Structure formats: structure tokens, C-alpha cells
Coordinates of C-alpha atoms in Angstrom, one line a residue:
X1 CA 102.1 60.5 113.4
X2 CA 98.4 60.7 112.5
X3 CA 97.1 63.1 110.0
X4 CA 93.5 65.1 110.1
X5 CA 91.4 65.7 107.3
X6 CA 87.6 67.4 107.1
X7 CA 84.7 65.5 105.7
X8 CA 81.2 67.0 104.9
X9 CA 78.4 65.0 106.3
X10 CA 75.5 66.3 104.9
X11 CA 73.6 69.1 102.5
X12 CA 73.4 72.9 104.4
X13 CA 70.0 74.5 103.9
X14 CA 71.2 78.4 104.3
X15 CA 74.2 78.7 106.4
X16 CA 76.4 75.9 107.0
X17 CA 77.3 74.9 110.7
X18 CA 80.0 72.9 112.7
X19 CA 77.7 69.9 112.3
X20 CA 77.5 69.4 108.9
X21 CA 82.0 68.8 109.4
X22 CA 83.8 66.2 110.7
X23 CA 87.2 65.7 111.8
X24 CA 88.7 61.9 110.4
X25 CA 92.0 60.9 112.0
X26 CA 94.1 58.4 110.0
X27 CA 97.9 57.2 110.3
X28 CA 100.0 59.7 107.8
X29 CA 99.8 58.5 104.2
X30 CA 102.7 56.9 102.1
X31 CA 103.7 58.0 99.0
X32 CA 103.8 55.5 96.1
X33 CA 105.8 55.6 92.7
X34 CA 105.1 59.0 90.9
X35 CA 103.7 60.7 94.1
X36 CA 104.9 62.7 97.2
X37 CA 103.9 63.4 100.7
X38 CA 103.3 67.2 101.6
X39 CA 102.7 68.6 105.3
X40 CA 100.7 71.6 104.3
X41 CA 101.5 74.9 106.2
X42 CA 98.5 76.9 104.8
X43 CA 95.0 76.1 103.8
X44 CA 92.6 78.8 102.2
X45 CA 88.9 78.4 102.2
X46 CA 86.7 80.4 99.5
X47 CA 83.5 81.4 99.2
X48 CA 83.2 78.9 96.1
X49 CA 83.3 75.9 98.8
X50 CA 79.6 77.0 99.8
X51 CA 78.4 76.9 96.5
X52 CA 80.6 73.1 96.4
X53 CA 78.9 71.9 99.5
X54 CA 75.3 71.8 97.7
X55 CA 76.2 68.8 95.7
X56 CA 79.8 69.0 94.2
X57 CA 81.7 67.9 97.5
X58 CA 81.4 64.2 97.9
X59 CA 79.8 63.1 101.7
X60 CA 82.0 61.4 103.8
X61 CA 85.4 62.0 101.5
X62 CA 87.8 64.6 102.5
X63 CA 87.3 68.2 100.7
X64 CA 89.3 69.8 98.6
X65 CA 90.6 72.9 98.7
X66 CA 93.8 75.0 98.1
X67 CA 97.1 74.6 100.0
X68 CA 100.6 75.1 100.7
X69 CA 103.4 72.7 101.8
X70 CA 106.4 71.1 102.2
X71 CA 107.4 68.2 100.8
X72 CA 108.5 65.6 103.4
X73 CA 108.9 62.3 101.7
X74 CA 108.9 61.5 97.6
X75 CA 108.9 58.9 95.2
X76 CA 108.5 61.5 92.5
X77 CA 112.2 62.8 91.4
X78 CA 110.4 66.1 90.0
X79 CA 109.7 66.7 93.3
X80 CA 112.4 66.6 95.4
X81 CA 111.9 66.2 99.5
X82 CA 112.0 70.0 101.2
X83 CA 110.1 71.8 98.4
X84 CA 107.3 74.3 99.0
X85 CA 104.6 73.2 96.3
X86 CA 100.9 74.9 95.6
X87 CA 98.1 72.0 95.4
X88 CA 93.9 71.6 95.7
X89 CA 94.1 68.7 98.2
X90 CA 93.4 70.9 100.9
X91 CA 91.0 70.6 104.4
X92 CA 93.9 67.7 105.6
X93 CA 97.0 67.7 107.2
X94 CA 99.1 65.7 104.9
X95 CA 98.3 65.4 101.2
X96 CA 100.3 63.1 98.7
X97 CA 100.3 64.8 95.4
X98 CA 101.5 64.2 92.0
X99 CA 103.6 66.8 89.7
X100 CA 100.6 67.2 87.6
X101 CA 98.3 68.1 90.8
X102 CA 100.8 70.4 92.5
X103 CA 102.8 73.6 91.5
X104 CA 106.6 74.1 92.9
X105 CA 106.9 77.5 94.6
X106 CA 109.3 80.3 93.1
X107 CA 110.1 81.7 96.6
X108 CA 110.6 85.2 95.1
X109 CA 113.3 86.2 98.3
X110 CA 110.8 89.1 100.6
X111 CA 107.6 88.0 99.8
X112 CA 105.9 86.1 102.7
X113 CA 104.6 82.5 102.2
X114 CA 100.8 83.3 102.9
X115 CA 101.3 85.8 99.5
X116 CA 101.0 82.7 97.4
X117 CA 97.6 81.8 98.5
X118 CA 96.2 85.5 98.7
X119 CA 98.2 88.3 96.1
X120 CA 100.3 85.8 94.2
X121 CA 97.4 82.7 94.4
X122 CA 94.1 82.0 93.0
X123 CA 92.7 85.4 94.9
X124 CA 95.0 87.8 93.1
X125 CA 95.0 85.6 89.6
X126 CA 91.2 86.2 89.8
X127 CA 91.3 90.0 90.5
X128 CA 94.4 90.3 87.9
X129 CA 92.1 88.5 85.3
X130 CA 89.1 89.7 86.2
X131 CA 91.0 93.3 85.1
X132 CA 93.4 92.9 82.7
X133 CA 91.2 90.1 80.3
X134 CA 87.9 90.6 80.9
X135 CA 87.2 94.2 81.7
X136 CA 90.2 95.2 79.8
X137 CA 90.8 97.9 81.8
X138 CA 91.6 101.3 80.6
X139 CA 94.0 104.2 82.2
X140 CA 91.6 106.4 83.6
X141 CA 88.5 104.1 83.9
X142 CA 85.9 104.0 87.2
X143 CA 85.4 100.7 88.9
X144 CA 83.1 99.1 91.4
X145 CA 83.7 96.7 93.5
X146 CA 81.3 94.1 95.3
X147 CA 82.2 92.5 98.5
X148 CA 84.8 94.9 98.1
X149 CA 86.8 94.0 102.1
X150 CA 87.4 90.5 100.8
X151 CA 90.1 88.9 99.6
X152 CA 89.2 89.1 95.5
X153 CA 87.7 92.7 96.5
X154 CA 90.8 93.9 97.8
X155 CA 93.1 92.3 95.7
X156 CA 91.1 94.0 93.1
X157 CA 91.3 97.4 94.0
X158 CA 95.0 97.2 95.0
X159 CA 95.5 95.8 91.8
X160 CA 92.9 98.6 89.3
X161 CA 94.6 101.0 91.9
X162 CA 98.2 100.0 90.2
X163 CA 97.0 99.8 86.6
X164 CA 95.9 103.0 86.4
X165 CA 92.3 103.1 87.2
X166 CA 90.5 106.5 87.9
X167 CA 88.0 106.5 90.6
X168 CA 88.0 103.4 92.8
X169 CA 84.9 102.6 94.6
X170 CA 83.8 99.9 97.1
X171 CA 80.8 98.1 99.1
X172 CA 81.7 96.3 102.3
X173 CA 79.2 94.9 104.9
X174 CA 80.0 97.4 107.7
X175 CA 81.5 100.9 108.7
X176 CA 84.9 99.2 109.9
X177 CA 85.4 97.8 106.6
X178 CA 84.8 100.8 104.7
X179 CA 87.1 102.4 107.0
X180 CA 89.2 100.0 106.2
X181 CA 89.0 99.9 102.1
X182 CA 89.5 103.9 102.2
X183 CA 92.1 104.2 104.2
X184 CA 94.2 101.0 103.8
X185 CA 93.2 99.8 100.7
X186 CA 93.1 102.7 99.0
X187 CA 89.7 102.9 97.4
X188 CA 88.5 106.6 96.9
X189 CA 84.8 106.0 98.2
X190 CA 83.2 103.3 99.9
X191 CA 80.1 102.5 101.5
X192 CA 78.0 100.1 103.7
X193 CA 75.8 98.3 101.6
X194 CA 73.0 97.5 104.6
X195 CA 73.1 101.3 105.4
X196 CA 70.2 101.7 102.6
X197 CA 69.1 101.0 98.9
X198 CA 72.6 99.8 96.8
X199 CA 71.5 102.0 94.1
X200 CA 71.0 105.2 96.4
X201 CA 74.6 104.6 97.7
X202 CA 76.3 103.8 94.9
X203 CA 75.0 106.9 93.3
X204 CA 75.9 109.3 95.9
X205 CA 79.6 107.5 95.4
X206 CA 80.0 107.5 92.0
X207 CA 77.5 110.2 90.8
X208 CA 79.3 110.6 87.4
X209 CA 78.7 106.3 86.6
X210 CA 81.3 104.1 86.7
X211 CA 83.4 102.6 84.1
X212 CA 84.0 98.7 85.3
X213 CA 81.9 96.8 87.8
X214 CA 83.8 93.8 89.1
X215 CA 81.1 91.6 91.0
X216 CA 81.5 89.2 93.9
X217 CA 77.9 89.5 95.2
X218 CA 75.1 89.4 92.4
X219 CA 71.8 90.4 93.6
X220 CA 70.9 93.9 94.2
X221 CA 74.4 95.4 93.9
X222 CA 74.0 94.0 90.0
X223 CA 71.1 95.9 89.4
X224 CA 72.6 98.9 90.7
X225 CA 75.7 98.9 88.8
X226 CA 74.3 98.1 85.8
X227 CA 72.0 101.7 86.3
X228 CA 75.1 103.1 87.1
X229 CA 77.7 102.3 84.0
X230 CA 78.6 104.6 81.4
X231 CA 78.5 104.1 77.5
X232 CA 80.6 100.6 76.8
X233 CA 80.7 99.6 80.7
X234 CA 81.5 96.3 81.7
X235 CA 80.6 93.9 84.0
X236 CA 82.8 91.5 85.5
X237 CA 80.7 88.3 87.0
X238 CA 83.0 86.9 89.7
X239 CA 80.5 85.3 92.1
X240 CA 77.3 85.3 93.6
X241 CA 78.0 85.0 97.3
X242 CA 74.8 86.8 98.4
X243 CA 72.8 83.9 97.2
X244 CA 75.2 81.0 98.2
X245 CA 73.4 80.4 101.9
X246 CA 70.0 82.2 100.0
X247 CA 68.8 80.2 97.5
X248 CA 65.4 81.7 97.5
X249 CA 66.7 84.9 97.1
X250 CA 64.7 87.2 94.1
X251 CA 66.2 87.5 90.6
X252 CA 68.1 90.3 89.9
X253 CA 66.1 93.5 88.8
X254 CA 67.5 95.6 86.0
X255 CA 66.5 97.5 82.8
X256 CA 67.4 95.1 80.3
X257 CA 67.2 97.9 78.3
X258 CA 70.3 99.4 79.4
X259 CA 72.4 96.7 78.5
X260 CA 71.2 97.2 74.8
X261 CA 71.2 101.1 74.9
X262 CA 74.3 101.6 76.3
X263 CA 76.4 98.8 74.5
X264 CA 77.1 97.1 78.0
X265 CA 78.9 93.9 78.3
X266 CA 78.4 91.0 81.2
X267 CA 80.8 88.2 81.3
X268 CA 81.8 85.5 83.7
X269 CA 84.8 83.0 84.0
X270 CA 86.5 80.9 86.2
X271 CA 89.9 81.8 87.1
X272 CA 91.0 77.8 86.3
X273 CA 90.7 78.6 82.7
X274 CA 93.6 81.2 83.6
X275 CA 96.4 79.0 85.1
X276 CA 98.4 80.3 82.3
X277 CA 98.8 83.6 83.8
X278 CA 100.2 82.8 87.0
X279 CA 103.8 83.6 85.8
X280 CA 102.2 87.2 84.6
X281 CA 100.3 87.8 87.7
X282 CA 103.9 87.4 89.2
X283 CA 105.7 89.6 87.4
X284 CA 103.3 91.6 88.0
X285 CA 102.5 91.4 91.0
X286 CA 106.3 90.6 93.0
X287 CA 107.7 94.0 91.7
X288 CA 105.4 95.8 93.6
X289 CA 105.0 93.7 97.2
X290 CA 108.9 93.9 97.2
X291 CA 108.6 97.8 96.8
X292 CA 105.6 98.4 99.3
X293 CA 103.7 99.6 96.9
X294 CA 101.1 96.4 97.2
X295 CA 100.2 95.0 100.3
X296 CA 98.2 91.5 101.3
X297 CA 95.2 91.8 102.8
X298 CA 94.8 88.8 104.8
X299 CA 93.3 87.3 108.0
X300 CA 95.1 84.2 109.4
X301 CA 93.6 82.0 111.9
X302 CA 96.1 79.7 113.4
X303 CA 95.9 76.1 113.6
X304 CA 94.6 73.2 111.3
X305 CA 91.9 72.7 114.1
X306 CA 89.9 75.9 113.5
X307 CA 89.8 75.2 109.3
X308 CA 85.8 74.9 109.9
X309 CA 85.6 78.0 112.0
X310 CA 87.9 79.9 109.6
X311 CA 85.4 78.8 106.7
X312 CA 82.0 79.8 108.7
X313 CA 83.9 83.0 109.6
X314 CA 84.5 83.7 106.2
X315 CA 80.9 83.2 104.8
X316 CA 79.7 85.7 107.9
X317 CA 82.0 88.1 106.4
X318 CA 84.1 87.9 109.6
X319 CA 87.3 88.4 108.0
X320 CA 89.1 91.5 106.0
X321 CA 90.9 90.5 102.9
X322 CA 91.7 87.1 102.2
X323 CA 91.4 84.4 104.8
X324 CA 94.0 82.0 105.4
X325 CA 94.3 79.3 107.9
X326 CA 97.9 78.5 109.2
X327 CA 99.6 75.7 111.1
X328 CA 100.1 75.9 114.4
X329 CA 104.3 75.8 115.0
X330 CA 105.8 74.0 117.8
X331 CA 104.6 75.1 121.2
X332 CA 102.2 77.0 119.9

């Protein structure tokens, strides 16, 4: 058998294209003592990865990257042949993990494998926290949400839909997906950020101010929203995905007086810090996917062959709700 993984070749300047990849074949790997051999089934790729391709990803070295799998050979007796683990050594075929660099699966019965790398994985954990620790969101208050037709965007309003949040209001990058936010999602109001100023929009959709801003993109949909928040509003920095292929783009332009004036707070994290809330984000979370009452938003793109396209699909904003590569099954 021969295993794939992707290795970047070189630095993008703006969007990253099919050339800056490569595709390295290599016989499977063996597991030594400690370690076991997983054929992943799922890959995701983030918008984080473009920010990693400027100087965190090693040239030449296959990319990490999260992943789902099955464990086909071990040397590790905590992690027993046939298991379905979570890992980070994604972008390859086979990966050969330790315990401490992979998670076993709970497999709660109804809830569909992909779930685990969209609702239930680090997409939903950073929505859930995003929420629940650093907005501390309160029954009854307004949110707005960035980049709102992807997958932290959607898990997001799914998620402020479920704890009680008043008015939930979105941005997407086209009419389809704010179709698609209002009447699958459930947002109340949504609109298409390129259809004019952010500030002008978001005003005609939340013309009372908002409560919560959750933000993916940075950039002018900051400025906006910071115009736009009530007395105590808070701002939750998730990324700046605007400015990942645009690194020339403008600072942000705000009255910094605001933030004073009306007791606003900004704060950032990184949903690592979090791990420790991935058994809340399931109780959570599992109830309601096994009622219906929360859905995953995910586009999957079949086959280990199209990771790259999946990835350049994704930074295009291509997809709706989280995108998830898949392996291709036997005939397929």
C-alpha cells in the first residue's frame, strides 16, 4: 500500500494556488512502541492553515491539520486496533499517532462521523466558547456574526440560537448564503456584506444595536459592529480571514472612543486553550443533534485527492458551513 501526504513548497503572496502543494507518495508507515497507525476517513481544512502557510508550516514536510480515523495497526495498548480516534496529523493518508496526540471517539449512537470535525470538533468548541466564556452570553442578548455561512459562523448561530439569544444576525459573502443563514440556519436577519458599506447594512439589520459581535473577518465588519453595540457589548475576536490572502489591507477604523464610552470589551483566544470543554460542548451539543433540534452545516468533498482543492475552495468562500474532505470508499 502507499500512503499520500501534502507538502507546501513555497510562501503564497495573496491567494494560495495548486502550485504552492505537492502530493509525496511513500510506502504506509509502521508503528513503533507507544504509537499506532490510523487510516484517516476525514480531513478538515480551516481558514487558520492560510494564516500557517506564511511561515508556521514547515516547506517540504507534510502539514498538519485535523483528522479522523481508524486505527489499523498498534503498538500502543491504550489504543486498541479498530478505534475511531481525533488527531492534528492531518493533509496524509495514514498517520501514526501517540495517545497523547490523538483523542478516542465517544461514538454517541445517531450522530454522524463528520459531526466530530464540524458541531462536536474544533468548529463547534470554538462557537460554544466563543459564547458561553468569552461573551458570556445572556438570555435575551443580540448577536452578530461575521463570515456568518461558515462553519464557526453557523455553528455559532445554531448554537446563540439554542442558548437563548434574542435577535440573531448574520453577514455572508452572497445572496444564496443569506438565503441560506435565514432560512436554514435560523438567523433572523442577514445580509450581503459586498452589497454596500458594512456599517449601512448592519444598521438597517439590527437598527436597535446589538448585544454580542462574534468575529471571523476583522476589517471593516469590526468597525461596524463596534458603532453598533449597546452599553457593555462585547466583542468576540475569532479570526481575521479578510486579511489572511490581504496583507496590505488598511487598519481597522473605529471610534476608539466608543470602546471607552460605552464600557465595551474585545477579547481574543484560541480554542486550544479550551480542550477542556470538549466533554461540555458534548453534552451540550449531542442532546440536541439527536433531537433535530441542531443540525451540521457541512460541505464534503470526496476523496483524499481533492484536500488542496477543498482548501482553496474554502478560502474563496466556496463552501456553506463547515468544509470537510472525505475518503473516497471502495468503487467510488
Amino acid at each position: 500500500m502507499t500512503a499520500l501526504t501534502v507538502h507546501q513548497t513555497a510562501r503564497p503572496t495573496g491567494f494560495p494556488a495548486p502550485a504552492h502543494f505537492r502530493f509525496v507518495e511513500s510506502p504506509v508507515p509502521e508503528p513503533s512502541r507507544g504509537t499506532a497507525l490510523v487510516e484517516n476517513l476525514y480531513w478538515s481544512v480551516d481558514p487558520y492553515h492560510r494564516e500557517m502557510m506564511d511561515g508556521d508550516f514547515e516547506l517540504n514536510a507534510p502539514l498538519e491539520g485535523r483528522a479522523l480515523g481508524r486505527i489499523v495497526a498498534s503498538r500502543e495498548p491504550s489504543l486498541p486496533e479498530g478505534e475511531l480516534v481525533f488527531h492534528r496529523k492531518g493533509w496524509r493518508t495514514h498517520s501514526v499517532v501517540t495517545a497523547a496526540e490523538s483523542r478516542r471517539l465517544p461514538l454517541h449512537e445517531g450522530v454522524p462521523l463528520s459531526a466530530y470535525l464540524s458541531v462536536l470538533g474544533g468548529t463547534g468548541l470554538t462557537a460554544y466558547v466563543g459564547l458561553t466564556r468569552i461573551a458570556r452570553l445572556r438570555e435575551g442578548d443580540d448577536v452578530f456574526v461575521s463570515a456568518a455561512a461558515g462553519g464557526v459562523g453557523t455553528a455559532t448561530g445554531r448554537f446563540a440560537r439554542l442558548l437563548g439569544a434574542g435577535r440573531v444576525i448574520g453577514s455572508a459573502g452572497s445572496p444564496s448564503k443569506v438565503r441560506h443563514l435565514i432560512e436554514q440556519v435560523g438567523y433572523d436577519a442577514a445580509f450581503d456584506y459586498r452589497s454596500g458599506p458594512v456599517a449601512d447594512l448592519l444598521t438597517k439589520a439590527a437598527p436597535d444595536g446589538i448585544d454580542v459581535f462574534v468575529d471571523n473577518v476583522g476589517g471593516e465588519h469590526l468597525g461596524a459592529a463596534i458603532g453598533a453595540l449597546r452599553e457593555r457589548g462585547r466583542v468576540v475576536r475569532i479570526g481575521t480571514v479578510g486579511q489572511y490572502n490581504t496583507p496590505d489591507t488598511p487598519p481597522v477604523v473605529f471610534d476608539h472612543a466608543d470602546v471607552v464610552e460605552k464600557s465595551l470589551r474585545i477579547e481574543g483566544f484560541l480554542v486550544r486553550d479550551y480542550a477542556d470543554l470538549q466533554e461540555e460542548l458534548y453534552e451540550f451539543a449531542v442532546p440536541h443533534l439527536l433531537s433535530g433540534a441542531l443540525v451540521p452545516d457541512e460541505t464534503v468533498v470526496d476523496g483524499f485527492e481533492r484536500i488542496v482543492e477543498a482548501f482553496l475552495l474554502m478560502l474563496r468562500g466556496g463552501n456553506t458551513g463547515k468544509i470537510l474532505v472525505r475518503a473516497a470508499g471502495p468503487g467510488d
